[in-house]
């Protein structure tokens, strides 16, 4: 039987990792856009816009968790 503390912390870690991946992929894409076409104006603005990417990834994860039900064994 898995430890109950591990089961309560697992979703939090998964959600933080999902936000982090979305943020850093978004930041990388915006940094490339800044380098090639000078949009957004600064890397600081790109970092702020990347928060939207992270929030979008987290929202998609939460939506998929609601729509796709895990198996009983998971």
Backbone as CSV, one residue per row, in Angstrom:
resi,resn,N_x,N_y,N_z,CA_x,CA_y,CA_z,C_x,C_y,C_z
1,UNK,0.851,-1.185,0.000,0.000,0.000,0.000,0.894,1.244,0.000
2,UNK,0.641,2.199,-0.911,1.471,3.407,-0.948,1.239,4.296,0.267
3,UNK,2.249,5.058,0.584,2.178,5.984,1.715,1.165,7.083,1.406
4,UNK,0.334,7.458,2.368,-0.706,8.462,2.125,-0.115,9.843,1.909
5,UNK,1.023,10.136,2.540,1.654,11.443,2.339,2.130,11.585,0.902
6,UNK,2.648,10.502,0.331,3.102,10.525,-1.053,1.931,10.756,-2.011
7,UNK,0.775,10.193,-1.684,-0.385,10.332,-2.557,-0.941,11.753,-2.533
8,UNK,-0.809,12.472,-1.419,-1.332,13.827,-1.369,-0.371,14.814,-2.013
9,UNK,0.926,14.543,-1.995,1.893,15.460,-2.587,2.099,15.203,-4.065
10,UNK,1.781,14.033,-4.549,2.026,13.683,-5.949,1.314,14.628,-6.921
11,UNK,0.021,14.922,-6.778,-0.627,15.830,-7.723,-0.035,17.233,-7.692
12,UNK,0.363,17.716,-6.536,0.947,19.059,-6.447,2.245,19.121,-7.245
13,UNK,3.075,18.097,-7.077,4.338,18.053,-7.815,4.078,17.940,-9.311
14,UNK,3.096,17.131,-9.705,2.756,16.999,-11.122,2.275,18.326,-11.705
15,UNK,1.458,19.049,-10.964,0.954,20.331,-11.463,2.062,21.372,-11.560
16,UNK,2.963,21.393,-10.587,4.093,22.321,-10.655,5.008,21.992,-11.827
17,UNK,5.238,20.710,-12.066,6.075,20.306,-13.201,5.406,20.673,-14.524
18,UNK,4.102,20.505,-14.607,3.379,20.866,-15.821,3.474,22.363,-16.079
19,UNK,3.281,23.169,-15.044,3.423,24.613,-15.200,4.851,24.973,-15.615
20,UNK,5.826,24.336,-15.001,7.226,24.618,-15.321,7.570,24.283,-16.756
21,UNK,7.131,23.125,-17.237,7.393,22.777,-18.633,6.724,23.757,-19.581
22,UNK,5.484,24.097,-19.309,4.790,25.065,-20.162,5.470,26.415,-20.159
23,UNK,5.910,26.854,-18.986,6.582,28.149,-18.874,7.887,28.161,-19.660
24,UNK,8.714,27.144,-19.471,10.023,27.164,-20.107,9.953,26.911,-21.606
25,UNK,8.999,26.108,-22.080,8.828,25.966,-23.526,8.315,27.274,-24.124
26,UNK,7.386,27.925,-23.432,6.897,29.222,-23.891,7.975,30.275,-23.872
27,UNK,8.794,30.279,-22.834,9.886,31.239,-22.741,10.904,31.020,-23.854
28,UNK,11.196,29.776,-24.150,12.121,29.477,-25.240,11.585,29.939,-26.587
29,UNK,10.308,29.694,-26.839,9.708,30.130,-28.092,9.693,31.657,-28.197
30,UNK,9.366,32.329,-27.105,9.341,33.792,-27.127,10.745,34.383,-27.233
31,UNK,11.735,33.723,-26.649,13.118,34.191,-26.793,13.569,34.079,-28.243
32,UNK,13.186,32.992,-28.906,13.519,32.864,-30.329,12.803,33.923,-31.168
33,UNK,11.545,34.176,-30.854,10.822,35.234,-31.569,11.486,36.587,-31.343
34,UNK,11.912,36.858,-30.127,12.590,38.122,-29.841,13.888,38.224,-30.633
35,UNK,14.602,37.137,-30.727,15.871,37.149,-31.442,15.669,37.360,-32.943
36,UNK,14.664,36.686,-33.527,14.498,36.739,-34.974,13.671,37.930,-35.463
37,UNK,12.601,38.278,-34.762,11.739,39.359,-35.273,11.545,40.498,-34.279
38,UNK,12.284,40.483,-33.177,12.256,41.552,-32.164,10.875,41.741,-31.533
39,UNK,10.137,40.659,-31.367,8.888,40.694,-30.608,8.918,39.572,-29.614
40,UNK,8.624,39.764,-28.413,8.329,40.983,-27.669,9.562,41.875,-27.544
41,UNK,9.344,43.091,-27.090,10.406,44.104,-27.069,11.600,43.695,-26.217
42,UNK,11.357,43.106,-25.058,12.442,42.731,-24.155,12.244,41.296,-23.680
43,UNK,13.308,40.727,-23.141,13.199,39.390,-22.563,12.334,39.406,-21.307
44,UNK,12.267,40.538,-20.624,11.414,40.633,-19.442,9.936,40.503,-19.843
45,UNK,9.562,41.136,-20.946,8.190,40.978,-21.438,7.933,39.547,-21.888
46,UNK,8.940,38.922,-22.472,8.796,37.523,-22.876,8.566,36.634,-21.654
47,UNK,9.272,36.920,-20.551,9.098,36.133,-19.336,7.680,36.294,-18.780
48,UNK,7.138,37.493,-18.864,5.761,37.701,-18.403,4.760,36.975,-19.298
49,UNK,4.977,37.023,-20.608,4.081,36.325,-21.521,4.196,34.811,-21.380
50,UNK,5.362,34.329,-20.991,5.543,32.888,-20.803,4.714,32.370,-19.638
51,UNK,4.353,33.246,-18.705,3.454,32.828,-17.622,2.116,32.353,-18.184
52,UNK,1.677,32.965,-19.277,0.436,32.523,-19.924,0.581,31.113,-20.487
53,UNK,1.751,30.831,-21.029,2.003,29.492,-21.547,1.974,28.456,-20.425
54,UNK,2.590,28.787,-19.309,2.564,27.881,-18.168,1.158,27.685,-17.625
55,UNK,0.409,28.765,-17.554,-0.976,28.667,-17.083,-1.831,27.852,-18.059
56,UNK,-1.572,28.004,-19.342,-2.300,27.213,-20.339,-2.001,25.733,-20.224
57,UNK,-0.734,25.385,-19.998,-0.373,23.979,-19.823,-1.028,23.408,-18.573
58,UNK,-1.044,24.182,-17.499,-1.676,23.726,-16.268,-3.185,23.580,-16.456
59,UNK,-3.796,24.525,-17.146,-5.231,24.429,-17.419,-5.571,23.215,-18.265
60,UNK,-4.745,22.917,-19.250,-4.978,21.732,-20.081,-4.844,20.460,-19.253
61,UNK,-3.879,20.435,-18.341,-3.698,19.262,-17.475,-4.904,19.068,-16.572
62,UNK,-5.390,20.157,-15.992,-6.571,20.056,-15.127,-7.808,19.646,-15.915
63,UNK,-7.951,20.167,-17.112,-9.106,19.805,-17.946,-9.050,18.329,-18.332
64,UNK,-7.873,17.862,-18.733,-7.744,16.455,-19.114,-7.970,15.533,-17.926
65,UNK,-7.589,15.954,-16.747,-7.826,15.133,-15.564,-9.324,14.998,-15.298
66,UNK,-10.070,16.045,-15.595,-11.513,16.008,-15.376,-12.210,15.158,-16.433
67,UNK,-11.723,15.246,-17.679,-12.386,14.553,-18.779,-11.979,13.089,-18.846
68,UNK,-10.690,12.792,-18.721,-10.183,11.443,-18.840,-10.019,10.872,-17.438
69,UNK,-10.812,9.914,-17.111,-10.777,9.316,-15.775,-9.678,8.253,-15.718
70,UNK,-8.867,8.264,-14.666,-7.838,7.220,-14.550,-8.451,5.860,-14.235
71,UNK,-7.711,4.814,-14.540,-8.171,3.461,-14.209,-8.189,3.278,-12.710
72,UNK,-8.887,2.255,-12.274,-8.957,1.966,-10.839,-7.588,1.600,-10.281
73,UNK,-6.712,1.034,-11.130,-5.407,0.573,-10.653,-4.405,1.709,-10.500
74,UNK,-4.672,2.872,-11.048,-3.695,3.976,-11.015,-3.800,4.761,-9.759
